[in-house]
PDB file of C-alpha atoms in Angstrom:
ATOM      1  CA  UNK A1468     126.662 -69.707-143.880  1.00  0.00           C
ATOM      2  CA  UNK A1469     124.209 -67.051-144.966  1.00  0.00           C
ATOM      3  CA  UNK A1470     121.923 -68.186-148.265  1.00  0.00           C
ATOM      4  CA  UNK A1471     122.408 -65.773-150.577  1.00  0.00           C
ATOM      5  CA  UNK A1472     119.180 -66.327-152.272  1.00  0.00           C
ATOM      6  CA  UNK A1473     117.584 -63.038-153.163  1.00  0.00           C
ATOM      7  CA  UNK A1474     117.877 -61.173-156.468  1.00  0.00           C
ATOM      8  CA  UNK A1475     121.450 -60.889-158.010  1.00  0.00           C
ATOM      9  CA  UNK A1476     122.419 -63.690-154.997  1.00  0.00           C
ATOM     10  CA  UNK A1477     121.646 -60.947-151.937  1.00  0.00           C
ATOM     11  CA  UNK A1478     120.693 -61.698-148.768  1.00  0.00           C
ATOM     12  CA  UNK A1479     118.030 -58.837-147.421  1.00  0.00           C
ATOM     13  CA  UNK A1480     119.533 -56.509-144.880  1.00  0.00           C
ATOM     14  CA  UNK A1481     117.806 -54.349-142.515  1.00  0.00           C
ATOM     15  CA  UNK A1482     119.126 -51.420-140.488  1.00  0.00           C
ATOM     16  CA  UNK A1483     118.036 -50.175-137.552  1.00  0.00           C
ATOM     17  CA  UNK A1484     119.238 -47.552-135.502  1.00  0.00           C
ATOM     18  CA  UNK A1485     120.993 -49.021-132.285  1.00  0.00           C
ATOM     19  CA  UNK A1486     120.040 -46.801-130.112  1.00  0.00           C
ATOM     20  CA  UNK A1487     116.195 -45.632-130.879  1.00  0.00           C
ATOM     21  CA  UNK A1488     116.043 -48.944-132.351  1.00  0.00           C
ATOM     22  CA  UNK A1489     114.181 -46.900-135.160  1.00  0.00           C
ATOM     23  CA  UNK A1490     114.145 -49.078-138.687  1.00  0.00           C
ATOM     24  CA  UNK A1491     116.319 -46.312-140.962  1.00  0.00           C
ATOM     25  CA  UNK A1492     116.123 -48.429-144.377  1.00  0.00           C
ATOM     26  CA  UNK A1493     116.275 -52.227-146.403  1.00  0.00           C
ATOM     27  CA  UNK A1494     118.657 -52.563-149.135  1.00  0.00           C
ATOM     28  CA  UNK A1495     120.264 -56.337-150.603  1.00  0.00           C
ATOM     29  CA  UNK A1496     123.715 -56.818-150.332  1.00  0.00           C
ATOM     30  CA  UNK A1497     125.965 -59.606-151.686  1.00  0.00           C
ATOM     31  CA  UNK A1498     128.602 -61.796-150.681  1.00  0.00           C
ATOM     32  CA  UNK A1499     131.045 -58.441-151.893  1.00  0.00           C
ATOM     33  CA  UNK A1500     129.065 -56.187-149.911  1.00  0.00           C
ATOM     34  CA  UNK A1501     128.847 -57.789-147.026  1.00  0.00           C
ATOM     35  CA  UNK A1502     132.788 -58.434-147.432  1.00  0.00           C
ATOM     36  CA  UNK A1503     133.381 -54.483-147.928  1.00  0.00           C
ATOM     37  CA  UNK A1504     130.168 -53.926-144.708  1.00  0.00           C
ATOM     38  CA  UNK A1505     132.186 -56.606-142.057  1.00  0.00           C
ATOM     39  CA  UNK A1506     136.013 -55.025-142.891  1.00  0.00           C
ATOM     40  CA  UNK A1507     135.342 -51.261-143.090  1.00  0.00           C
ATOM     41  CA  UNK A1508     132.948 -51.270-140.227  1.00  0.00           C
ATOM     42  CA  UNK A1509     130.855 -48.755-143.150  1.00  0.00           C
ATOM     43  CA  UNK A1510     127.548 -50.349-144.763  1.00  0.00           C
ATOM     44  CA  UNK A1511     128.004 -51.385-148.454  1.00  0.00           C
ATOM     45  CA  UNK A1512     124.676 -52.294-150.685  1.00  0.00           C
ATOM     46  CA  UNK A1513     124.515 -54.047-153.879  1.00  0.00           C
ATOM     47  CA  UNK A1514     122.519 -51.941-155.759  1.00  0.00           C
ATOM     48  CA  UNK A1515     119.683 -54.035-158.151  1.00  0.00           C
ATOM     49  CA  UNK A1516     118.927 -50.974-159.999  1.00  0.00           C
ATOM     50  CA  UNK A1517     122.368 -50.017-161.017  1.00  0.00           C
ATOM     51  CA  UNK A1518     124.204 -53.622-160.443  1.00  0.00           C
ATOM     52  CA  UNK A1519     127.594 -52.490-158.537  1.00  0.00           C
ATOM     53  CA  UNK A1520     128.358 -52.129-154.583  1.00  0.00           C
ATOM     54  CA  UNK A1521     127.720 -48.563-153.188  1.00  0.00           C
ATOM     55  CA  UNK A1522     129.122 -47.311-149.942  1.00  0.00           C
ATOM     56  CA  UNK A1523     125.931 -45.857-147.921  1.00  0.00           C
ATOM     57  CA  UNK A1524     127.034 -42.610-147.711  1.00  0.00           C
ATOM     58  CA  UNK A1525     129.763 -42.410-150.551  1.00  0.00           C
ATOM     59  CA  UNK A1526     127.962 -38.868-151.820  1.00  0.00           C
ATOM     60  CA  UNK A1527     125.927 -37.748-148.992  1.00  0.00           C
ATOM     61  CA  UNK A1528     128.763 -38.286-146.124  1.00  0.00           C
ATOM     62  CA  UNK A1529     126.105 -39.725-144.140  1.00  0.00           C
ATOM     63  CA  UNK A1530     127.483 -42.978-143.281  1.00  0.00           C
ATOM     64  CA  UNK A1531     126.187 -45.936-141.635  1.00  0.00           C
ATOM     65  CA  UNK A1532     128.198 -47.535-138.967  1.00  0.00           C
ATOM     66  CA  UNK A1533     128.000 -51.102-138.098  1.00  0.00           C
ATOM     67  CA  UNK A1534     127.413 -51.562-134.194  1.00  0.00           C
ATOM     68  CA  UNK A1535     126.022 -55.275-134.370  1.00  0.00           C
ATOM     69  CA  UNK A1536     124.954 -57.511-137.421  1.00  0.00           C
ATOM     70  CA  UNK A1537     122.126 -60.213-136.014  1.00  0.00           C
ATOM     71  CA  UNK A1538     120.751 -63.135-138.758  1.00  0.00           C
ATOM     72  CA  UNK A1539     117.505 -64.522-139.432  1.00  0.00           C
ATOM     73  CA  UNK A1540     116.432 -68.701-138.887  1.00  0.00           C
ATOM     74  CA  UNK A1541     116.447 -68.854-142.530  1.00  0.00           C
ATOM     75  CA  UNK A1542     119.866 -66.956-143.107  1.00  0.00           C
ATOM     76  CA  UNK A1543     118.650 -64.858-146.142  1.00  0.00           C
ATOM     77  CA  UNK A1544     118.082 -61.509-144.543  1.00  0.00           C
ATOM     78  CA  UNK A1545     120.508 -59.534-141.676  1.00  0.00           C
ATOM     79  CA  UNK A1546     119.193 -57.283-139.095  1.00  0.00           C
ATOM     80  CA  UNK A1547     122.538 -54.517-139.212  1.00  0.00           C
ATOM     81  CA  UNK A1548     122.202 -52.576-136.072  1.00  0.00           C
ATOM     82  CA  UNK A1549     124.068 -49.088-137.333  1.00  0.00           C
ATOM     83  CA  UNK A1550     125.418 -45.643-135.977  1.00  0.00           C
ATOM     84  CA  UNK A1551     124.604 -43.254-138.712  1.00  0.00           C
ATOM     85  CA  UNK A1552     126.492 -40.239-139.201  1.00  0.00           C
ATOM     86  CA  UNK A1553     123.512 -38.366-140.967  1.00  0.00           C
ATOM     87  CA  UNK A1554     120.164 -38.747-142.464  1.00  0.00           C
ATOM     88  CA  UNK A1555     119.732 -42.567-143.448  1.00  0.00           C
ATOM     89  CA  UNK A1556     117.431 -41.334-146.668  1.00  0.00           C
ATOM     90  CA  UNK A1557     118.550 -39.626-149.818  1.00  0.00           C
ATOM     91  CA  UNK A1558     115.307 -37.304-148.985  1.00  0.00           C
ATOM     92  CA  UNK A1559     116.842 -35.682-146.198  1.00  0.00           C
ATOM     93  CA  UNK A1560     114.498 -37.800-143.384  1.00  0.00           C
ATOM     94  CA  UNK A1561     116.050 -39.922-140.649  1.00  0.00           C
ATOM     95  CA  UNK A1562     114.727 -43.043-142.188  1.00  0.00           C
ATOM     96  CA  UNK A1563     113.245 -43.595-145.410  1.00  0.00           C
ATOM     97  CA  UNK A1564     110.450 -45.209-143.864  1.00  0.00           C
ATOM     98  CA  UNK A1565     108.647 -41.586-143.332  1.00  0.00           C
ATOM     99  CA  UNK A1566     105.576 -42.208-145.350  1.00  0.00           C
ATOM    100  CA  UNK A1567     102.477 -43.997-143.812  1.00  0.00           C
ATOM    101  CA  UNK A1568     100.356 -46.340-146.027  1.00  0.00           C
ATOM    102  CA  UNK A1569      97.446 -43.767-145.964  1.00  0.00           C
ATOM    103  CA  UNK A1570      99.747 -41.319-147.815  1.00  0.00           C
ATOM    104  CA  UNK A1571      99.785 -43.781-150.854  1.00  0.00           C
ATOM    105  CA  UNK A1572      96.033 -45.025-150.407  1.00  0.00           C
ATOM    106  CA  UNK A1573      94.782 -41.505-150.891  1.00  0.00           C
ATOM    107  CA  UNK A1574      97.601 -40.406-153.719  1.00  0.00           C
ATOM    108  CA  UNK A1575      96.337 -40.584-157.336  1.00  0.00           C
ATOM    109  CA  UNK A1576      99.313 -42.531-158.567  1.00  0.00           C
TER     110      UNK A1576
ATOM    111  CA  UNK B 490     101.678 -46.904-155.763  1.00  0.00           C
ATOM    112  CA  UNK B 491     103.482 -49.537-154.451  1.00  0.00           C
ATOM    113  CA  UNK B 492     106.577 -50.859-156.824  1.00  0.00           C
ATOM    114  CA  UNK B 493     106.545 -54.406-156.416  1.00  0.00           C
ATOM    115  CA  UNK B 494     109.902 -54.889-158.228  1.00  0.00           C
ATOM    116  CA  UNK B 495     111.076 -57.635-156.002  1.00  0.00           C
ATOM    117  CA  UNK B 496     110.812 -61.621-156.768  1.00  0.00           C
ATOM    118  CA  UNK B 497     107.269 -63.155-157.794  1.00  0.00           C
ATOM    119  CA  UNK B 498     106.193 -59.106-158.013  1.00  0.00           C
ATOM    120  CA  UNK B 499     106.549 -58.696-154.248  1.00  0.00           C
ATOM    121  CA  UNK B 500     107.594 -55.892-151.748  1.00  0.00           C
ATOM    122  CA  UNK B 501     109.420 -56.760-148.658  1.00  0.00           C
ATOM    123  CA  UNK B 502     107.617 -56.602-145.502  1.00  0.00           C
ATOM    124  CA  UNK B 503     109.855 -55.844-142.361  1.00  0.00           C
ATOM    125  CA  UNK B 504     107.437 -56.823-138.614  1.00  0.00           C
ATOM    126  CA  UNK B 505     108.666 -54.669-136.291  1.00  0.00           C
ATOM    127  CA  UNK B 506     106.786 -54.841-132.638  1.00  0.00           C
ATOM    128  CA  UNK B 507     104.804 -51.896-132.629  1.00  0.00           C
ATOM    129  CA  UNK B 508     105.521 -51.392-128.452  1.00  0.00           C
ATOM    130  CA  UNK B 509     109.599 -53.096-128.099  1.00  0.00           C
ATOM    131  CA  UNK B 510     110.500 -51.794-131.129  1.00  0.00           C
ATOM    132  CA  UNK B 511     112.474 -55.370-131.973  1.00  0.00           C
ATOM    133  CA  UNK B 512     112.508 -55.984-135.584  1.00  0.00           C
ATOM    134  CA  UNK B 513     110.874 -59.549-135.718  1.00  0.00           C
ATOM    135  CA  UNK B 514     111.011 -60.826-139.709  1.00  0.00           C
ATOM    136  CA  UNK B 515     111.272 -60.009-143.183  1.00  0.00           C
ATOM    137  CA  UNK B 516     109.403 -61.398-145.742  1.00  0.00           C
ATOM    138  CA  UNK B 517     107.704 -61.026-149.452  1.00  0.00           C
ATOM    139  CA  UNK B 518     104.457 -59.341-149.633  1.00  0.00           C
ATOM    140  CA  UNK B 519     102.896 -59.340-153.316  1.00  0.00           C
ATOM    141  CA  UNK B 520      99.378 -57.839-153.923  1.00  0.00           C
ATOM    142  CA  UNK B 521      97.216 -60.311-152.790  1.00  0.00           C
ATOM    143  CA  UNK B 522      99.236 -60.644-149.458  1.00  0.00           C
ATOM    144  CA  UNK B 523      99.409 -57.319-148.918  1.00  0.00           C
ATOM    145  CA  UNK B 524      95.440 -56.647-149.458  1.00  0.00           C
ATOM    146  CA  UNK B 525      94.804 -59.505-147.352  1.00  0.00           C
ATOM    147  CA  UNK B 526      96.592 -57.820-144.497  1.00  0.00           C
ATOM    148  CA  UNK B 527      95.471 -54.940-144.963  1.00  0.00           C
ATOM    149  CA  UNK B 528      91.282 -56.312-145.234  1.00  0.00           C
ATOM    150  CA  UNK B 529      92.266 -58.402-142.124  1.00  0.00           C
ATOM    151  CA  UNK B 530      94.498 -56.734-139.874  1.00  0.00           C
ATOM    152  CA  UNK B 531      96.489 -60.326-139.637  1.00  0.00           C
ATOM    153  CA  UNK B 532     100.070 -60.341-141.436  1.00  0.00           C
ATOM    154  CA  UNK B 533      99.995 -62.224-144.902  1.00  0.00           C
ATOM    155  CA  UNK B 534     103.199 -63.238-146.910  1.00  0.00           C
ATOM    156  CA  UNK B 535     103.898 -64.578-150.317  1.00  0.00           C
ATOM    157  CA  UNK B 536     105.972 -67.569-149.979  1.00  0.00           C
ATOM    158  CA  UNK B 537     108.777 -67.363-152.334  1.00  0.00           C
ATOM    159  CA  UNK B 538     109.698 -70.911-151.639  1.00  0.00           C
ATOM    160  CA  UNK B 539     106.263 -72.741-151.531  1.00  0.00           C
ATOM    161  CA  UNK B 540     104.688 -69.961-154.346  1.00  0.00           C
ATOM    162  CA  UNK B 541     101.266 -69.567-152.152  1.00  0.00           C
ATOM    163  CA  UNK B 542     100.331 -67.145-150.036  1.00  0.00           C
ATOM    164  CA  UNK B 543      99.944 -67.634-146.433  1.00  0.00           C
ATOM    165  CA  UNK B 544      98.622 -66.668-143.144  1.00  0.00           C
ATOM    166  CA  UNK B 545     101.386 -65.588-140.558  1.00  0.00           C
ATOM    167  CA  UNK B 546     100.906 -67.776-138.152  1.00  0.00           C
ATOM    168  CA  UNK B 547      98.189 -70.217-139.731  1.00  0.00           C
ATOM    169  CA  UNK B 548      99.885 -73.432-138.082  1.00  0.00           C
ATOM    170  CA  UNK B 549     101.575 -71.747-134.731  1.00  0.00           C
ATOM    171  CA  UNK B 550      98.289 -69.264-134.050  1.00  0.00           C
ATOM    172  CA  UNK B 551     100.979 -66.983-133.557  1.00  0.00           C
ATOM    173  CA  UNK B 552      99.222 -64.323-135.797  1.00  0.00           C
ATOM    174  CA  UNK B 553     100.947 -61.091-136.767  1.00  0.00           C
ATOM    175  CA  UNK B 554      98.132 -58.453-135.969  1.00  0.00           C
ATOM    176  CA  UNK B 555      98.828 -54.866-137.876  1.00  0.00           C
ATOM    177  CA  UNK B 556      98.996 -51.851-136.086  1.00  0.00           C
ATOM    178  CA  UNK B 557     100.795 -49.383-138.120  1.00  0.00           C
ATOM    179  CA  UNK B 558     101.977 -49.487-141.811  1.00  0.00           C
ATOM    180  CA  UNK B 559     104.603 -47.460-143.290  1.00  0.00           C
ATOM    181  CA  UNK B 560     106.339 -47.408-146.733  1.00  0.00           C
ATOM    182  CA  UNK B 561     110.014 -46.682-147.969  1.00  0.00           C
ATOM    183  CA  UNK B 562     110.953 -43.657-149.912  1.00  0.00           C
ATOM    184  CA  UNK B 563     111.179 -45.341-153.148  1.00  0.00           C
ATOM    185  CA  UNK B 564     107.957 -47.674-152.137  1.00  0.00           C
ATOM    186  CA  UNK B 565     109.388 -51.354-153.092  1.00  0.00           C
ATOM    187  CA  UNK B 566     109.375 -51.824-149.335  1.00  0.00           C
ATOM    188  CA  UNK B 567     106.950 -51.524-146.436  1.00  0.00           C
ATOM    189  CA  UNK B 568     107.514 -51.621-142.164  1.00  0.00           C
ATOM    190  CA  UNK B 569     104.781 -53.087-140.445  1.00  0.00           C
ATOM    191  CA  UNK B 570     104.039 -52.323-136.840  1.00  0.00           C
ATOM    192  CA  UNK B 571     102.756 -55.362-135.214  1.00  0.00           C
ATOM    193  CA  UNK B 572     101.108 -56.813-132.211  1.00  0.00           C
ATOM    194  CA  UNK B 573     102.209 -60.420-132.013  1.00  0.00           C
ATOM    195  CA  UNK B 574     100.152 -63.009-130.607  1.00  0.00           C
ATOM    196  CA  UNK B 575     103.000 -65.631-129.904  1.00  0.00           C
ATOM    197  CA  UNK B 576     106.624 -66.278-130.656  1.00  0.00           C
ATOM    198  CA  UNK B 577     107.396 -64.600-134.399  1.00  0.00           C
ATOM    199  CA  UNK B 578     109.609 -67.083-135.050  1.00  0.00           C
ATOM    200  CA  UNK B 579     108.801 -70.274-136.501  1.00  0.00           C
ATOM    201  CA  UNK B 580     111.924 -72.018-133.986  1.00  0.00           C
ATOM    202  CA  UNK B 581     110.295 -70.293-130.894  1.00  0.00           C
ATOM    203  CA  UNK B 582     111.691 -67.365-130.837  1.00  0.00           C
ATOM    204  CA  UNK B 583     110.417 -63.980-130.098  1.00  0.00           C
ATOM    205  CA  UNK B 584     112.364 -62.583-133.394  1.00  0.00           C
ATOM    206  CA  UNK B 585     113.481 -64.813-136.302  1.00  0.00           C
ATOM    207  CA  UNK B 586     116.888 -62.631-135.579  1.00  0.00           C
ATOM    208  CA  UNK B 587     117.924 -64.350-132.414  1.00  0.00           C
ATOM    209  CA  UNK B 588     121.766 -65.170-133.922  1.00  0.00           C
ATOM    210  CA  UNK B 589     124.587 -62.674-133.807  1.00  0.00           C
ATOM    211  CA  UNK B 590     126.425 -63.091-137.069  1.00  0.00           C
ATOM    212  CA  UNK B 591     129.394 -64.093-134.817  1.00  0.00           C
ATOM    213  CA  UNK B 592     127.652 -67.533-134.947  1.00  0.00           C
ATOM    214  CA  UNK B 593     127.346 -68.215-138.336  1.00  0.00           C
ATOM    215  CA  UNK B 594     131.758 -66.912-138.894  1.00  0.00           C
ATOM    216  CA  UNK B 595     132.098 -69.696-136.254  1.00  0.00           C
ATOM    217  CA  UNK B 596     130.129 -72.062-137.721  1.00  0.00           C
ATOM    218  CA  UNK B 597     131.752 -75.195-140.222  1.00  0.00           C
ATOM    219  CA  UNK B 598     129.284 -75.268-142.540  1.00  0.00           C
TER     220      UNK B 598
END
């Protein structure tokens, strides 16, 4: 069985776009979340910042569907290979990896 | 900055290879790690288990070797573009993902 082992008892999941295999975003779900992820087919987080399940998607409409879930040697992180119906990041950008390092290396924060 | 709000003051570090595009292994990355890899160019990780930092590949010589480093939208995590030198995985295996989660539903324990 997966170790839920992470903050809040979350495994780490990853998703990555199944077709450009691009990596859209990393969020923690637990055992609930992964519950609500496998049955509706739609990715569900457990958010640590405001401790409750949210639907990807549930305000933005831009849903993330599951096309194959994959788990590490260690069973503490999942690799969710999605469909999504939208923009993965709240900032509008296809994944919310759309900063390089540099950009925070040369900002004064 | 970097928010290393994560366990033991880490981010998490997704290794993605920087030609396949396969997503390879998450781990922790706290400041030390991530300035090692950064002044090296090899992938360093902050155990969470052991508490130490270590070398990616320090017992296999399957070192991690950075190519491209980008950061999430609300900077807790970071995708790193690598160039491995082996076998990611400590089992053998070119990605630490190499189960479908059908195998652990299947599975007794």
């Amino acid at each position: 069985m997966l170790n839920f082992r992470h903050e809040d008892n979350t495994v780490i999941a990853v998703l990555q776009d199944y077709i450009t295999n691009e990596v859209l975003m990393v969020g923690n779900m637990n055992r609930e979340a992964l519950v609500k992820t496998l049955t509706t087919g739609y990715v569900h987080f457990w958010s640590l910042s405001r401790k409750k399940i949210w639907l990807k998607g549930e305000t933005s409409k831009n849903f993330q569907i599951v096309e194959e879930i994959r788990i590490d040697c260690d069973a503490d992180a999942i690799l969710i290979k999605v469909k999504p119906l939208g923009p993965t990041c709240h900032t509008g950008n296809r994944s919310c990896f759309y900063r390089s390092h540099y950009d925070i290396v040369n900002s004064k924060s």
